PDB file of C-alpha atoms in Angstrom:
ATOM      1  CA  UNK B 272     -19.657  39.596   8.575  1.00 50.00           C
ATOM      2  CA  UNK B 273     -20.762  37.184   6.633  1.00 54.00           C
ATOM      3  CA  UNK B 274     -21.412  33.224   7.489  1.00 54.00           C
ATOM      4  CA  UNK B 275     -21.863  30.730   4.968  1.00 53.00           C
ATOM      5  CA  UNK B 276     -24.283  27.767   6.403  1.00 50.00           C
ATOM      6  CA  UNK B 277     -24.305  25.690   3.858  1.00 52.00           C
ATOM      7  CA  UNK B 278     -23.687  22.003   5.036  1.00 50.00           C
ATOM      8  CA  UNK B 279     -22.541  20.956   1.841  1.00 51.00           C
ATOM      9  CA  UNK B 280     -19.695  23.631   1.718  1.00 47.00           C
ATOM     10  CA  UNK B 281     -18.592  22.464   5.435  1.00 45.00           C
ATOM     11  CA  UNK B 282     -18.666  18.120   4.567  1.00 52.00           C
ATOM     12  CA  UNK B 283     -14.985  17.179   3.302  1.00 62.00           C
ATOM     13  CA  UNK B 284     -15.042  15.477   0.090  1.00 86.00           C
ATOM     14  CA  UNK B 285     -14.228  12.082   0.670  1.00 88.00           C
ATOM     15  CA  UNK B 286     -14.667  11.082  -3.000  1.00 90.00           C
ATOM     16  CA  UNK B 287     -11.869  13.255  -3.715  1.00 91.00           C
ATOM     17  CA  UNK B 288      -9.931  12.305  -0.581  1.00 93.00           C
ATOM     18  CA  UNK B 289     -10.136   8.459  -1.765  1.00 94.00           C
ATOM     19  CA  UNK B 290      -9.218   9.205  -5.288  1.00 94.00           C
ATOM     20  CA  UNK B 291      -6.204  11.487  -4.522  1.00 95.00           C
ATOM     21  CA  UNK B 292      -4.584   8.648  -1.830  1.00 97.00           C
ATOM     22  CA  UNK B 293      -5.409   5.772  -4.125  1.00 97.00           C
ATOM     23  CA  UNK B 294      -3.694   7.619  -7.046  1.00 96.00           C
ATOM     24  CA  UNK B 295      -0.587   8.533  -5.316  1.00 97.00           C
ATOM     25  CA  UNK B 296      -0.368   5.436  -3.349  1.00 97.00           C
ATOM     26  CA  UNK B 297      -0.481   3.281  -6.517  1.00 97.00           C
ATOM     27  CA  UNK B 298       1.772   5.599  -8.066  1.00 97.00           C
ATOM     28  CA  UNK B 299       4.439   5.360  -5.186  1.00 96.00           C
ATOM     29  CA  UNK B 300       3.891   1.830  -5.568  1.00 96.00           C
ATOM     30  CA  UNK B 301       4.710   0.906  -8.914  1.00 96.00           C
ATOM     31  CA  UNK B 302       7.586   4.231  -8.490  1.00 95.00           C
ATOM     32  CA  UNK B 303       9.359   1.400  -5.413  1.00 92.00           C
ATOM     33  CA  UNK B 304       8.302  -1.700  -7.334  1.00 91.00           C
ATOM     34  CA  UNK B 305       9.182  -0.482 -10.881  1.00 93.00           C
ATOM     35  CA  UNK B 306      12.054   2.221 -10.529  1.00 93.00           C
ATOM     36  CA  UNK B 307      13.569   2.475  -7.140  1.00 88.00           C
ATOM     37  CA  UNK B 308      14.405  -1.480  -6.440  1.00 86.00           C
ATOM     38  CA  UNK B 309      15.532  -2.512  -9.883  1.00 86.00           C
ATOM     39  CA  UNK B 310      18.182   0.264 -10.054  1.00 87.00           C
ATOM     40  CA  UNK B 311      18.939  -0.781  -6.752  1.00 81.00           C
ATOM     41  CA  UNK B 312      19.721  -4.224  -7.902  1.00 79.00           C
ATOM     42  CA  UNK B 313      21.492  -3.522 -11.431  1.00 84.00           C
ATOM     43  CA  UNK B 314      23.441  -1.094  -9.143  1.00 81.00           C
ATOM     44  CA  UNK B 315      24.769  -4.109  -7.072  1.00 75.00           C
ATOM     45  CA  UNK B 316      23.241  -2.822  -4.066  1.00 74.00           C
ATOM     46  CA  UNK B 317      21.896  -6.213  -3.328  1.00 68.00           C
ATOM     47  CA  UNK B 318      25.025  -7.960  -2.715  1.00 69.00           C
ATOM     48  CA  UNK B 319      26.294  -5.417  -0.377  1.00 73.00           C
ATOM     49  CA  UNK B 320      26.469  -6.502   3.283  1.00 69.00           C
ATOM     50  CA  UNK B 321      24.452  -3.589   4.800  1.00 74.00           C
ATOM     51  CA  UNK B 322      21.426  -4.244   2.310  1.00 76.00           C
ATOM     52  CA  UNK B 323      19.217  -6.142   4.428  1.00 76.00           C
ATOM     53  CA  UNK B 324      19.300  -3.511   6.990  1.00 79.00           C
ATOM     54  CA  UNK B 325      18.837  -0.587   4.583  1.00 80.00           C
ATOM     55  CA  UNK B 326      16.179  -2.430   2.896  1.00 81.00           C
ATOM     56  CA  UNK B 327      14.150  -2.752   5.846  1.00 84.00           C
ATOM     57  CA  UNK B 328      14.703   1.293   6.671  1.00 86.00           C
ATOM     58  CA  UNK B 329      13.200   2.036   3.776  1.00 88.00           C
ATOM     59  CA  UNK B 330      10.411  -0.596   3.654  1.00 89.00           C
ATOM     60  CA  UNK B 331       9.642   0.410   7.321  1.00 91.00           C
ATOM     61  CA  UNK B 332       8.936   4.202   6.095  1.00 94.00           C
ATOM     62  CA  UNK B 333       6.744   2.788   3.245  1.00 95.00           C
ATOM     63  CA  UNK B 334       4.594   0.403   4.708  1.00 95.00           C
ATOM     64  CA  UNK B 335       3.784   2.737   7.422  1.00 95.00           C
ATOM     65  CA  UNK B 336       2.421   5.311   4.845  1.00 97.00           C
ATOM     66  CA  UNK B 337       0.958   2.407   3.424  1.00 97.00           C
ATOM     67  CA  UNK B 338      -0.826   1.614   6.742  1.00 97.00           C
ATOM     68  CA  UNK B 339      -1.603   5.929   6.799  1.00 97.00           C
ATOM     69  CA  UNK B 340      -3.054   5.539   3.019  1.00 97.00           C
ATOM     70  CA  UNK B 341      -5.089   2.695   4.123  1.00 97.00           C
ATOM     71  CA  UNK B 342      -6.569   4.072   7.035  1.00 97.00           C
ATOM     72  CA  UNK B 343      -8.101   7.559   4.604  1.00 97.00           C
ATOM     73  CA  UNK B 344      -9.233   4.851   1.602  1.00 97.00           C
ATOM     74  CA  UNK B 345     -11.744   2.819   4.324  1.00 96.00           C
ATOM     75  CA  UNK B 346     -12.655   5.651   6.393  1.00 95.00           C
ATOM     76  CA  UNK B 347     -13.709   7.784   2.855  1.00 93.00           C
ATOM     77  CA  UNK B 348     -15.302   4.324   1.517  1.00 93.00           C
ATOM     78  CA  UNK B 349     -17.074   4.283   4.771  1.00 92.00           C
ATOM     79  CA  UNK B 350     -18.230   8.035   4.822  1.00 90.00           C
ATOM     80  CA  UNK B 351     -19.425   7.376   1.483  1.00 87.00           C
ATOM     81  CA  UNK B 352     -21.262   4.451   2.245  1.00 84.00           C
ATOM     82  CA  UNK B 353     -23.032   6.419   4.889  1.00 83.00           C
ATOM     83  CA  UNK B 354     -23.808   9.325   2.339  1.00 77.00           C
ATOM     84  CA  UNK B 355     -25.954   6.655  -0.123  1.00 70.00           C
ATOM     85  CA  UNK B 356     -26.165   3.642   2.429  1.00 63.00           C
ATOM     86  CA  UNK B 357     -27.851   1.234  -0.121  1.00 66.00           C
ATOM     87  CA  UNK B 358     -26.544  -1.054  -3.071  1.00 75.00           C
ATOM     88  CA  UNK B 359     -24.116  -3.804  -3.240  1.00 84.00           C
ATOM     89  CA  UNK B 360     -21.241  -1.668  -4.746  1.00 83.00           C
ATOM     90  CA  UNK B 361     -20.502   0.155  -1.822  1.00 85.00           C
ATOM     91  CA  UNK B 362     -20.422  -2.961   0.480  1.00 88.00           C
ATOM     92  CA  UNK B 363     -18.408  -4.465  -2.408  1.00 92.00           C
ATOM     93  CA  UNK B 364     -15.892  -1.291  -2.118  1.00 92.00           C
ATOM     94  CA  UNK B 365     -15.926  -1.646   1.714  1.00 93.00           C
ATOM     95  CA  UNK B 366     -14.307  -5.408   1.488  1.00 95.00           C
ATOM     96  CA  UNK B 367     -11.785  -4.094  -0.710  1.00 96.00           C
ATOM     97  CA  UNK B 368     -10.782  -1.373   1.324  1.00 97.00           C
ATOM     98  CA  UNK B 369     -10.397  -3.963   4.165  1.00 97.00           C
ATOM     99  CA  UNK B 370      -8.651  -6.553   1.984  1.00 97.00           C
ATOM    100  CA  UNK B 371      -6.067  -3.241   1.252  1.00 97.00           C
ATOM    101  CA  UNK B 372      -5.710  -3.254   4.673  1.00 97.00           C
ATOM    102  CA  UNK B 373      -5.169  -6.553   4.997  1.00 97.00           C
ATOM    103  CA  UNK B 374      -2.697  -7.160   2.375  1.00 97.00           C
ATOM    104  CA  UNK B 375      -0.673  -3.289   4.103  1.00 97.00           C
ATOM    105  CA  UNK B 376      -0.925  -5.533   7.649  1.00 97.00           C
ATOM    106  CA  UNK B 377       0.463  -8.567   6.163  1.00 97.00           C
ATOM    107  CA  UNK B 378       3.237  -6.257   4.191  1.00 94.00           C
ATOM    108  CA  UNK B 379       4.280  -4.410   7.754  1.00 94.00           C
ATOM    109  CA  UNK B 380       4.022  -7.129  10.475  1.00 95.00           C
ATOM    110  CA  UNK B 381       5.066 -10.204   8.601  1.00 94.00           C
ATOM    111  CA  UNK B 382       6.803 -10.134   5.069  1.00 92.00           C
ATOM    112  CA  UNK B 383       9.423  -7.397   5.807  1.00 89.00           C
ATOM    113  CA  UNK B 384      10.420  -8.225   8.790  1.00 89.00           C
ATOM    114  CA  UNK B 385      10.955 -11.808   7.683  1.00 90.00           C
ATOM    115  CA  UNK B 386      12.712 -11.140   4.515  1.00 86.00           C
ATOM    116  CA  UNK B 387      15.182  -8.810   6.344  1.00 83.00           C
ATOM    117  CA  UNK B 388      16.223 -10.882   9.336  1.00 82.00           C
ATOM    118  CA  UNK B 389      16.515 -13.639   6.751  1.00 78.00           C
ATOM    119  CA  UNK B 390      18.774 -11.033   4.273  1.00 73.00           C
ATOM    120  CA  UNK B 391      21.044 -10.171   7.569  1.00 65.00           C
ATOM    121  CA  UNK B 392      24.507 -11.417   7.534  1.00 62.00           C
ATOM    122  CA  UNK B 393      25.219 -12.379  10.731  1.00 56.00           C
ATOM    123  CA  UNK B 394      28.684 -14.358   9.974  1.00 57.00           C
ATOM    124  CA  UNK B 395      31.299 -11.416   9.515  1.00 59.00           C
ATOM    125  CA  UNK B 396      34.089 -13.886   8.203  1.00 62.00           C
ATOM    126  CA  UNK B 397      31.864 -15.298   5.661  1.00 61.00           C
ATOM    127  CA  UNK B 398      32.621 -13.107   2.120  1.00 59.00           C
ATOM    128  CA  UNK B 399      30.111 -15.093  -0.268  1.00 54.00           C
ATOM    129  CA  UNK B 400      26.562 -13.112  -0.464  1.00 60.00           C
ATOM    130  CA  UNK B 401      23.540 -15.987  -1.194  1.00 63.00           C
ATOM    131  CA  UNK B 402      20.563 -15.429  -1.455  1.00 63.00           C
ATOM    132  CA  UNK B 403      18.945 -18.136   1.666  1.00 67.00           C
ATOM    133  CA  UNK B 404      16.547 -20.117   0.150  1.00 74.00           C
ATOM    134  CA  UNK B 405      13.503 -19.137   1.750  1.00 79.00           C
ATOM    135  CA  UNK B 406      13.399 -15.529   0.108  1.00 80.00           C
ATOM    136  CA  UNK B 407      12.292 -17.202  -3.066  1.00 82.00           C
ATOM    137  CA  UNK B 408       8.778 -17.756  -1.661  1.00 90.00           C
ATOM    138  CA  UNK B 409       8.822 -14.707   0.429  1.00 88.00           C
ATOM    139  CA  UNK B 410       9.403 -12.681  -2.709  1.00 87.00           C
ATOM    140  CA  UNK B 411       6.942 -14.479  -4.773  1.00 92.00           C
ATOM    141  CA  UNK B 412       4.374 -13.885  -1.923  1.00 94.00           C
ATOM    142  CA  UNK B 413       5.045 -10.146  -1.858  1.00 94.00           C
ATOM    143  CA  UNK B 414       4.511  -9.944  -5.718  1.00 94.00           C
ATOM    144  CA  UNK B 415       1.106 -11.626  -5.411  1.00 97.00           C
ATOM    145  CA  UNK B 416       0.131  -9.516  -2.618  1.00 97.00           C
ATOM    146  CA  UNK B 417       1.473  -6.292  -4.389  1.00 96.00           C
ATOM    147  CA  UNK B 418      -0.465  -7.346  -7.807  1.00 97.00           C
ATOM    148  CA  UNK B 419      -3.786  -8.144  -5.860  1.00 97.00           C
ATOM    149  CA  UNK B 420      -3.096  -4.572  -4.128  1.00 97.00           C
ATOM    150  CA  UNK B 421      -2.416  -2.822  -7.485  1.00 96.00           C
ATOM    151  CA  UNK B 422      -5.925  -4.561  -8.688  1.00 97.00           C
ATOM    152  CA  UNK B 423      -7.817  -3.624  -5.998  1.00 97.00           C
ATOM    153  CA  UNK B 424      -7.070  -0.344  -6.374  1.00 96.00           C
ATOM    154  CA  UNK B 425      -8.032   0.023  -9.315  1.00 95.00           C
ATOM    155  CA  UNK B 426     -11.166  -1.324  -8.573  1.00 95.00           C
ATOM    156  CA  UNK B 427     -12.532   1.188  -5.794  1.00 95.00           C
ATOM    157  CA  UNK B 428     -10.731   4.045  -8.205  1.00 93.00           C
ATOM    158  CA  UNK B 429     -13.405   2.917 -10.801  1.00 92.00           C
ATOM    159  CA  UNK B 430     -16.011   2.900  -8.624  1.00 90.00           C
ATOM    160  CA  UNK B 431     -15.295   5.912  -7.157  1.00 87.00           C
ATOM    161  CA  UNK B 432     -15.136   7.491 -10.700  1.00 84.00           C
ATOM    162  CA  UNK B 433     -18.895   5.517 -11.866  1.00 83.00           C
ATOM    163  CA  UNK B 434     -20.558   6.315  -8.321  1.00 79.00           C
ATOM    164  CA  UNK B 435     -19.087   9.864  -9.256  1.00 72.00           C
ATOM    165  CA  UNK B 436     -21.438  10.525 -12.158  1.00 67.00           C
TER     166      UNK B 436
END
């Protein structure tokens, strides 16, 4: 029988763990941002009573494998900052995983739930669909959020690729 001992075979590679959650979590991303809720909208689906609700189904799902993509970017950012502890870059890439985490938090706990209790139509007898008037900023805030999120992504996928070589 033979037993291989080498402790580099048995360490995970968190490089490649980081990269491959950051690429498809940008990816699904821009697929819900870019794809999935404009059709959604040119298909009317917005003005349909039930929207708020099945908006917030389906935000629910992806913020929580937001929160699970999260979690594996800052624990590999922090394995790897353990691997080569000095330099600025990888306390630079450590903030950014926590302001991912941040900005995921924010997403779950506050701007979903407020933007569907504020899409729910709780008046039955009322037929005219408007849009209240605080969505405006809550949708502004979730496009800021979601740019700074695509951004800083893209930063700790570069460093991962220069701290690669």
């Amino acid at each position: 029988m033979f037993v291989i001992t080498n402790a580099e075979l048995q360490r995970p590679r968190w490089r490649v763990a980081v990269v491959a959650t950051l690429a498809f979590w940008m990816s699904a991303s821009l697929l819900l941002d870019l794809v999935i809720m404009p059709g959604l909208y040119s298909a009317g689906m917005l003005t349909e009573p039930g929207f708020a609700a099945a908006g917030y189904s389906i935000f629910e799902m992806f913020n929580h494998l937001e929160l699970l993509c999260a979690a594996v970017v800052l624990t590999g950012v922090l394995v790897l900052r353990t691997q080569k502890p000095t330099g600025q870059a990888y306390l630079r890439a450590t903030s950014l995983a926590l302001g991912m985490l941040a900005i995921v938090l924010i997403y779950t706990y506050e701007l979903t739930p407020q933007m569907s209790a504020l899409g729910m139509q709780l008046n039955w007898f009322d037929s005219a669909l408007t849009v209240p008037a605080g969505m405006n900023q809550l949708h502004w805030s979730y496009w800021i959020l979601e740019l700074c999120k695509l951004a800083i992504g893209g930063t700790i996928l570069r460093w991962c690729w220069s701290t690669s070589r």
